[in-house]
Coordinates of C-alpha atoms in Angstrom, one line a residue:
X1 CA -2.3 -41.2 -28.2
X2 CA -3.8 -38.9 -25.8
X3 CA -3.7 -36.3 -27.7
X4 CA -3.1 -34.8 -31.8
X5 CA 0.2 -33.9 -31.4
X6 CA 2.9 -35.5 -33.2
X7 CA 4.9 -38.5 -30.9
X8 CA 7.6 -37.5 -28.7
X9 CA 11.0 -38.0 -30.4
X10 CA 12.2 -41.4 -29.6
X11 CA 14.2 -41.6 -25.8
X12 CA 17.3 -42.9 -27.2
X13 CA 17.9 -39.4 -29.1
X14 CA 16.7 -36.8 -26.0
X15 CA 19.1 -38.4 -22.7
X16 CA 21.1 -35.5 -22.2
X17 CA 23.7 -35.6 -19.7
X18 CA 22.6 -34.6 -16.1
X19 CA 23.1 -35.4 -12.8
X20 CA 22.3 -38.9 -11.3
X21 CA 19.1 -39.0 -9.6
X22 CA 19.4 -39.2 -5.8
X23 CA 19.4 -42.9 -4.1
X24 CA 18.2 -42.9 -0.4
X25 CA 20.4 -45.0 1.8
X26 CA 19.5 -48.5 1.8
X27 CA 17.7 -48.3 -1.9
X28 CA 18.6 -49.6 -5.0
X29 CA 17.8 -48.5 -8.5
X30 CA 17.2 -50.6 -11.9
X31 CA 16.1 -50.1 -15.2
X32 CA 13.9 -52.7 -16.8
X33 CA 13.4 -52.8 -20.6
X34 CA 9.8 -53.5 -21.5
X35 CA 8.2 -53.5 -25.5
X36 CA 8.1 -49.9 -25.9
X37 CA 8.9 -48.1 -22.7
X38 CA 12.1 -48.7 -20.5
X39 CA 11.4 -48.0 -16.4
X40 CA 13.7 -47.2 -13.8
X41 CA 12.6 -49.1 -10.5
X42 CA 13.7 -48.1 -6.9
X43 CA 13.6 -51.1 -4.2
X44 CA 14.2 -51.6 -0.3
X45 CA 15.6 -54.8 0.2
X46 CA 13.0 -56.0 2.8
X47 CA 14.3 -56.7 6.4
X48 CA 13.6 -60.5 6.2
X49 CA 12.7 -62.8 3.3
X50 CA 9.7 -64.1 2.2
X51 CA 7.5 -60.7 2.8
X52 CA 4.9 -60.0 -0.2
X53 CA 5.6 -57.8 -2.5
X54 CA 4.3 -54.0 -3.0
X55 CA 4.8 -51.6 -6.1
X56 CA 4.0 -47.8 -5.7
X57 CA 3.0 -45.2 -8.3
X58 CA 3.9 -41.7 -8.0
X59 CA 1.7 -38.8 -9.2
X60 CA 2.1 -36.1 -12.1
X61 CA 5.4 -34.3 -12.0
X62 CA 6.5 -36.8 -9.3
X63 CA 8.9 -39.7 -9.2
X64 CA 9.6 -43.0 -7.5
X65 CA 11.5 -40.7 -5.2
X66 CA 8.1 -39.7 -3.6
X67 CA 7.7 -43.4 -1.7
X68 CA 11.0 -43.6 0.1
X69 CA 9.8 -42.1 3.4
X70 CA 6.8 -44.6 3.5
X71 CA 9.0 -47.9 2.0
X72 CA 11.4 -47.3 5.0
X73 CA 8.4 -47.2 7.4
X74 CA 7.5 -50.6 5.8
X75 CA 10.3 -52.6 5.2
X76 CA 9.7 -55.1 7.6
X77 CA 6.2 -55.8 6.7
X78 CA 6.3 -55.7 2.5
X79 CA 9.1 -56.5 -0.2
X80 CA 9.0 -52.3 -1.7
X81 CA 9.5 -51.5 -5.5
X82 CA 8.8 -48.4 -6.8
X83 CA 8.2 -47.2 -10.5
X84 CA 9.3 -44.4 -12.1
X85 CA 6.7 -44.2 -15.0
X86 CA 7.4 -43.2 -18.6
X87 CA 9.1 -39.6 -18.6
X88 CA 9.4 -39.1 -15.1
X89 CA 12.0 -39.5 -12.3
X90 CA 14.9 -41.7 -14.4
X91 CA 12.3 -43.2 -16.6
X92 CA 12.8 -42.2 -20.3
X93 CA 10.2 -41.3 -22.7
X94 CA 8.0 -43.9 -24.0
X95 CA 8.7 -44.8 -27.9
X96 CA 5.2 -43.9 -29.4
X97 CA 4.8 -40.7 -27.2
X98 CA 2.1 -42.1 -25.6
X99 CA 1.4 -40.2 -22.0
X100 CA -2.7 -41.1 -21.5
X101 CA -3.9 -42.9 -18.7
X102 CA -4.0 -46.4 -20.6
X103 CA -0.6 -46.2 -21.5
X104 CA 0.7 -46.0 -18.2
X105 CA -1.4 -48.2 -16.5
X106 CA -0.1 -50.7 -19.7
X107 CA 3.1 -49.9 -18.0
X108 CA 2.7 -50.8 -14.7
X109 CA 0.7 -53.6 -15.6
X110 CA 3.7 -54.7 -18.1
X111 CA 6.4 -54.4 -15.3
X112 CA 4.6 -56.9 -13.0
X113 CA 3.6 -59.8 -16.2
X114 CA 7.3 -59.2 -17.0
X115 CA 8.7 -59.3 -13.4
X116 CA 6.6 -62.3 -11.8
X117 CA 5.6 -60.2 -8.7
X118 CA 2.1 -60.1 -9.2
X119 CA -0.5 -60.0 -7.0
X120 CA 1.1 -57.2 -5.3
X121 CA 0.1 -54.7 -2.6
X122 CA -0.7 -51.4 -4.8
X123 CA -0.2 -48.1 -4.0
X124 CA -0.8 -45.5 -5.8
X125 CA -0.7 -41.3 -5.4
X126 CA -2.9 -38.8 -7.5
X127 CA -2.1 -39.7 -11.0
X128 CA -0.8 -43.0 -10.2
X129 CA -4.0 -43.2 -8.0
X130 CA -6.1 -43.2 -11.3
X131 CA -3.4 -45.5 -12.8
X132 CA -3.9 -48.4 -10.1
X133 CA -7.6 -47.8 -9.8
X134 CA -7.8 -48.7 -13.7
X135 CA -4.9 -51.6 -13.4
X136 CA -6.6 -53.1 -10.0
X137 CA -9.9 -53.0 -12.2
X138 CA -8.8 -54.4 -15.2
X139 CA -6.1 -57.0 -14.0
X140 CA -7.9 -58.1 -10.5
X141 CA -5.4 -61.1 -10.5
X142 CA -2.1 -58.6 -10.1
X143 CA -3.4 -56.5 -7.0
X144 CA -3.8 -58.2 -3.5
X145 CA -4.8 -54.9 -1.3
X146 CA -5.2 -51.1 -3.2
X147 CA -3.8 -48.2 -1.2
X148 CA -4.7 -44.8 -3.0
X149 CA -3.3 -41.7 -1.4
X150 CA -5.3 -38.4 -2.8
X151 CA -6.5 -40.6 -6.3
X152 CA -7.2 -38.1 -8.9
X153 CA -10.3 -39.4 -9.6
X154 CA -13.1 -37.2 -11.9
X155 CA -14.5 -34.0 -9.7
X156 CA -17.9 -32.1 -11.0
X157 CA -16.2 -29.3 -9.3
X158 CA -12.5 -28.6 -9.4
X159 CA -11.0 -26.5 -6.4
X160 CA -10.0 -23.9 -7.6
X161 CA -6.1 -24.1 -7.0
X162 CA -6.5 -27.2 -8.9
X163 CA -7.1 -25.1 -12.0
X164 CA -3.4 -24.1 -13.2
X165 CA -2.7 -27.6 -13.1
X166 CA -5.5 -28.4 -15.2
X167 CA -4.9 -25.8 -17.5
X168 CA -1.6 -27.8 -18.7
X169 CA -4.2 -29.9 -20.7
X170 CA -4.7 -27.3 -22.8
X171 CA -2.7 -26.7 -25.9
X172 CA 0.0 -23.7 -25.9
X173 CA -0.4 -23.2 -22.4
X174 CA 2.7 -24.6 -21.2
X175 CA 4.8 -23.2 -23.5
X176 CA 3.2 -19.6 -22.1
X177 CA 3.7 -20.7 -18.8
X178 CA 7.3 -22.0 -19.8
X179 CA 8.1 -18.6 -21.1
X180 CA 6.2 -16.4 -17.8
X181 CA 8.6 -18.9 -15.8
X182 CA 11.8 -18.7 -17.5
X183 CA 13.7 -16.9 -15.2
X184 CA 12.0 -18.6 -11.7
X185 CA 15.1 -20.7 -9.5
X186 CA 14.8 -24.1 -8.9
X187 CA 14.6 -23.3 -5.2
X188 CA 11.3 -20.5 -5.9
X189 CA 10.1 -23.6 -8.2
X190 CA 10.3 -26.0 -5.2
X191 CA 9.3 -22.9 -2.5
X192 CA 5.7 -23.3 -5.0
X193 CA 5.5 -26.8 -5.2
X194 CA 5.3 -27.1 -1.2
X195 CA 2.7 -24.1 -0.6
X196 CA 0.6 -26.4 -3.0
X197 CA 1.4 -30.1 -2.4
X198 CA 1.9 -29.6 2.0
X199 CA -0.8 -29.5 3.9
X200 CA 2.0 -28.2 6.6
X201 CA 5.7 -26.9 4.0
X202 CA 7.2 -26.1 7.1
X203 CA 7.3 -30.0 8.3
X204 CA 10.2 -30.1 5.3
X205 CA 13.8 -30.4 6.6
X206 CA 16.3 -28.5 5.7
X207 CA 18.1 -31.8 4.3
X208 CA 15.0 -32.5 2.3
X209 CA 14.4 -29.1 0.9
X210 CA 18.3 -29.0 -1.0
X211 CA 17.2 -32.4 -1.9
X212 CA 13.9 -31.1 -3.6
X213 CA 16.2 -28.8 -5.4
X214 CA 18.9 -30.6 -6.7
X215 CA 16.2 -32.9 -8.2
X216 CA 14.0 -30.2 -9.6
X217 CA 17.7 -28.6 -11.3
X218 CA 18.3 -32.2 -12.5
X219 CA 14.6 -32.2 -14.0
X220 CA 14.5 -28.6 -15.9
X221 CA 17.6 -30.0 -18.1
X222 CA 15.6 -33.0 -19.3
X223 CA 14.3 -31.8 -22.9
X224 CA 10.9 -33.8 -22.2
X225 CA 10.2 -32.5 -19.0
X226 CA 7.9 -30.5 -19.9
X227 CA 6.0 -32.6 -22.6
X228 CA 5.8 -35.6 -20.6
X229 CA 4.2 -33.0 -17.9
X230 CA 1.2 -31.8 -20.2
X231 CA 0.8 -34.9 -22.4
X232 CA 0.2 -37.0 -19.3
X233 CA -1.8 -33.9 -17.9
X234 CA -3.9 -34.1 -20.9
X235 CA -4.1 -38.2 -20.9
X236 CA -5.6 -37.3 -17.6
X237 CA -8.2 -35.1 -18.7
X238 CA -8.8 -37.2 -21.6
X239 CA -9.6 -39.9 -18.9
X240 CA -12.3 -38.2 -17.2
X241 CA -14.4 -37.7 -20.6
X242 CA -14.5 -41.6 -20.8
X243 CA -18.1 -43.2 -20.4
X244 CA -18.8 -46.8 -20.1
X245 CA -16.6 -49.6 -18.9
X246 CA -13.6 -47.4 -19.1
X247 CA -15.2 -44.0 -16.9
X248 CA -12.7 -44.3 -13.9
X249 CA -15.7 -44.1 -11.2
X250 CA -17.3 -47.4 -13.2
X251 CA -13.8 -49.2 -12.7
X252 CA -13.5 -48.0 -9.5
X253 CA -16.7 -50.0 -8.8
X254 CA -15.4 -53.3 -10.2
X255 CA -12.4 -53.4 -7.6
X256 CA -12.4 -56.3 -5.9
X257 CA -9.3 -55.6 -3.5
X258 CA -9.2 -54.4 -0.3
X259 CA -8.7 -50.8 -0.6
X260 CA -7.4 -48.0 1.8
X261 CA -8.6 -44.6 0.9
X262 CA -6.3 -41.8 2.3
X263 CA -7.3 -37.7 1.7
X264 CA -5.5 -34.8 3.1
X265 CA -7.8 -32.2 5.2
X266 CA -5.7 -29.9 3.7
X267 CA -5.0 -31.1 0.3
X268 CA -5.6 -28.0 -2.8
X269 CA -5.6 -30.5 -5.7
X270 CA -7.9 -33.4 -5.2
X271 CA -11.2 -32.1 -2.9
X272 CA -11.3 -33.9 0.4
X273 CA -15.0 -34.3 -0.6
X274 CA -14.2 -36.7 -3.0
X275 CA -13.5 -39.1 -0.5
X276 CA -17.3 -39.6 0.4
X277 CA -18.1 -40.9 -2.9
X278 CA -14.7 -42.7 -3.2
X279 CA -15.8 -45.0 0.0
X280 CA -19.0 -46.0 -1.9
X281 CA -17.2 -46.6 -4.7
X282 CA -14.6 -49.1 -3.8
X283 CA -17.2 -51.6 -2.3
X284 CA -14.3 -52.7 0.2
X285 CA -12.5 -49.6 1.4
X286 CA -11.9 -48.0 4.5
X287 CA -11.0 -44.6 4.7
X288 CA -7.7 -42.6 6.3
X289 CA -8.5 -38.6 6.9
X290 CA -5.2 -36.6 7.7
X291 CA -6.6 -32.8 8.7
X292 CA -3.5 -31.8 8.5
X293 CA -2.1 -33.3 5.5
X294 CA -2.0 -32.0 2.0
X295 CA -1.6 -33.9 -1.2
X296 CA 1.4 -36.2 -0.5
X297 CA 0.0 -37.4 2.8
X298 CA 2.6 -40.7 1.7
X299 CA 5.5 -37.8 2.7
X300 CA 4.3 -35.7 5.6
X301 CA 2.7 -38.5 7.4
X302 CA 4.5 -41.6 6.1
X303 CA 4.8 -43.4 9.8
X304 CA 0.6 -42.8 10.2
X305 CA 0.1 -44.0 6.4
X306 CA 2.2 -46.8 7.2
X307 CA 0.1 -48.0 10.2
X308 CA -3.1 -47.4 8.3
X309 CA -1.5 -49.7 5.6
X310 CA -0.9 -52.6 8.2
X311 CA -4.6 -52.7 9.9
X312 CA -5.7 -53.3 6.0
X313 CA -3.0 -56.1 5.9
X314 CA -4.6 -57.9 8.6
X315 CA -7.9 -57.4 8.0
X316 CA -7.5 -58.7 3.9
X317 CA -5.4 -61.5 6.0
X318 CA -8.1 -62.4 8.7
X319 CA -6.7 -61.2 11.7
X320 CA -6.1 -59.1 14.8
X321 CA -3.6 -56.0 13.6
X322 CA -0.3 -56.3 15.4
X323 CA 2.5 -53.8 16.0
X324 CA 3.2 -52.6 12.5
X325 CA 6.0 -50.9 11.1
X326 CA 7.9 -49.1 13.5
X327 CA 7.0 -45.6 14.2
X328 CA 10.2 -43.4 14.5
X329 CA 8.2 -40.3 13.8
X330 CA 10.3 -40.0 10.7
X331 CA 10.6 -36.1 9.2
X332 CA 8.7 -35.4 6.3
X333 CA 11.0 -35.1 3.4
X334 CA 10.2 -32.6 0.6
X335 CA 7.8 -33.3 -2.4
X336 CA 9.7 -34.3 -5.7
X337 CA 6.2 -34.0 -7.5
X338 CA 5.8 -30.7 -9.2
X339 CA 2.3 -28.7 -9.2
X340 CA -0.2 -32.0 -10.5
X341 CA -2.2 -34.2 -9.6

């Protein structure tokens, strides 16, 4: 447990009945029962057989839904799953309670023994950057190449719009902020989630903003929504007080996959800073600066991500990068991942 709180109560007795979550064209939605958790997983059948496979793990407050734009952009060169971890997106609660950092990197790492797709091409997004940091570190044999767009890796010195979000962490404080926010929309919810996650909100369509909303209404009537917020919040936390093999810089270090390294210029959760001592860290990275791009660079800049993604392909494969994905100059969609990181 990640924290002293008693467990969650058990998924089976909190599903309430809400609205289906949204299903981009040409996806497809599972759910996979594993010992102790139970995760939803969105695919995109790949545009030919035989590609190798890729799993993608959204960040705090986020969902599966966060990877569509960039699985379109690469369905021709990987076979695309995406996880919904414990508590978020369609994923129920895990049994025990159990939101830290472990426990969800024992998920991930669970859905690949279970589903045979290991080694896979990892990606991973704040939270579920520091999720397949530690499973690329601790099961080498399951990641092929490591993509990791804004990892929330430990900072010395937090920015400070990265505080609030920290602050979740700390006991009572969402159930103040709960009560300050009672009375906000969905759509002033969603309105606060781009001025923080965008490095550019008004890239959004209009399509993808009633999107965001719809999901964020279908979110607010889940009864764990908030706890699975601050207990993986505080799991996070938790994380960074680690020493030894288990301090995420040290695992970082024992990553032996090629790893692309993407930051946002404009990014107000995880410092761009960080990505200086993230390239010496990974000791086979290179690294992908977006100016312009805030902490989802994945959504605003899915087609530039995507290319980024296929010159590490060739160069873990041994050769010259070809054409890559095509380049349609697809619309950022909104952000399904609430204030987090």
């Amino acid at each position: 447990m990640s924290s002293t709180e008693p467990p969650s109560v058990s998924a089976a007795h909190v599903l309430p009945q809400v609205a289906t979550v949204r299903v981009a064209e040409g996806e497809r939605l599972r759910s996979v029962g594993l010992p102790g958790v139970t995760l939803t997983v969105r695919s995109r059948p790949p545009a030919r057989e035989g590609l190798p496979p890729a799993l993608y793990v959204h960040g705090l407050g986020g969902s599966s839904l966060n990877w569509s734009a960039l699985m379109e952009q690469l369905d021709s060169v990987v076979d695309s799953e995406a996880v919904d971890l414990p508590g978020f997106g369609d994923s129920p609660p895990p049994d025990d309670g159990d939101y830290s950092l472990t426990a969800h990197a024992r998920a991930v790492i669970g859905y690949l023994d279970a589903s045979g797709r290991g080694p896979v091409h990892l990606f991973g997004n704040s939270l579920g950057g520091a999720v397949s940091t530690r499973v690329a570190a601790v099961r080498p044999d399951l990641v092929r190449t490591l993509t990791l767009v804004s990892p929330a890796l430990p900072e010395l010195r937090v920015q400070r719009t990265a505080v609030p979000t920290g602050l979740l962490a700390v006991p009572g404080v969402t159930a103040l902020f709960t009560r300050f926010t009672r009375k906000w929309t969905a759509e002033q919810r969603v309105r606060g989630v781009l001025q923080l996650c965008y490095g550019e909100p008004g890239r959004v369509t209009p399509e993808g903003f009633r999107h965001a909303v719809e999901e964020m209404e279908r979110r607010l009537q889940l009864p764990y929504f908030w706890d699975a917020m601050t207990r993986s919040a505080r799991g996070l936390v938790n994380a960074y007080t680690l020493g030894g093999q288990h301090a995420l810089w040290r695992q970082a270090e024992r990553v032996l996959a090629p790893t692309l390294l993407v930051y946002g210029g404009k990014d107000q959760l995880v410092g761009h800073r960080m990505s200086s001592r993230a390239v010496r860290a990974f000791r086979d990275s290179r690294l992908l600066t977006l100016p312009e791009a805030g902490h989802v660079a994945m959504m605003e800049y899915p087609d530039v991500v995507a290319r980024a993604f296929c010159d590490l392909l060739a160069q873990a494969e041994g050769r010259e990068p070809d054409a890559g994905p095509r380049t349609s100059g697809t619309d950022a969609g909104a952000p399904t991942e609430n204030p987090g990181s």
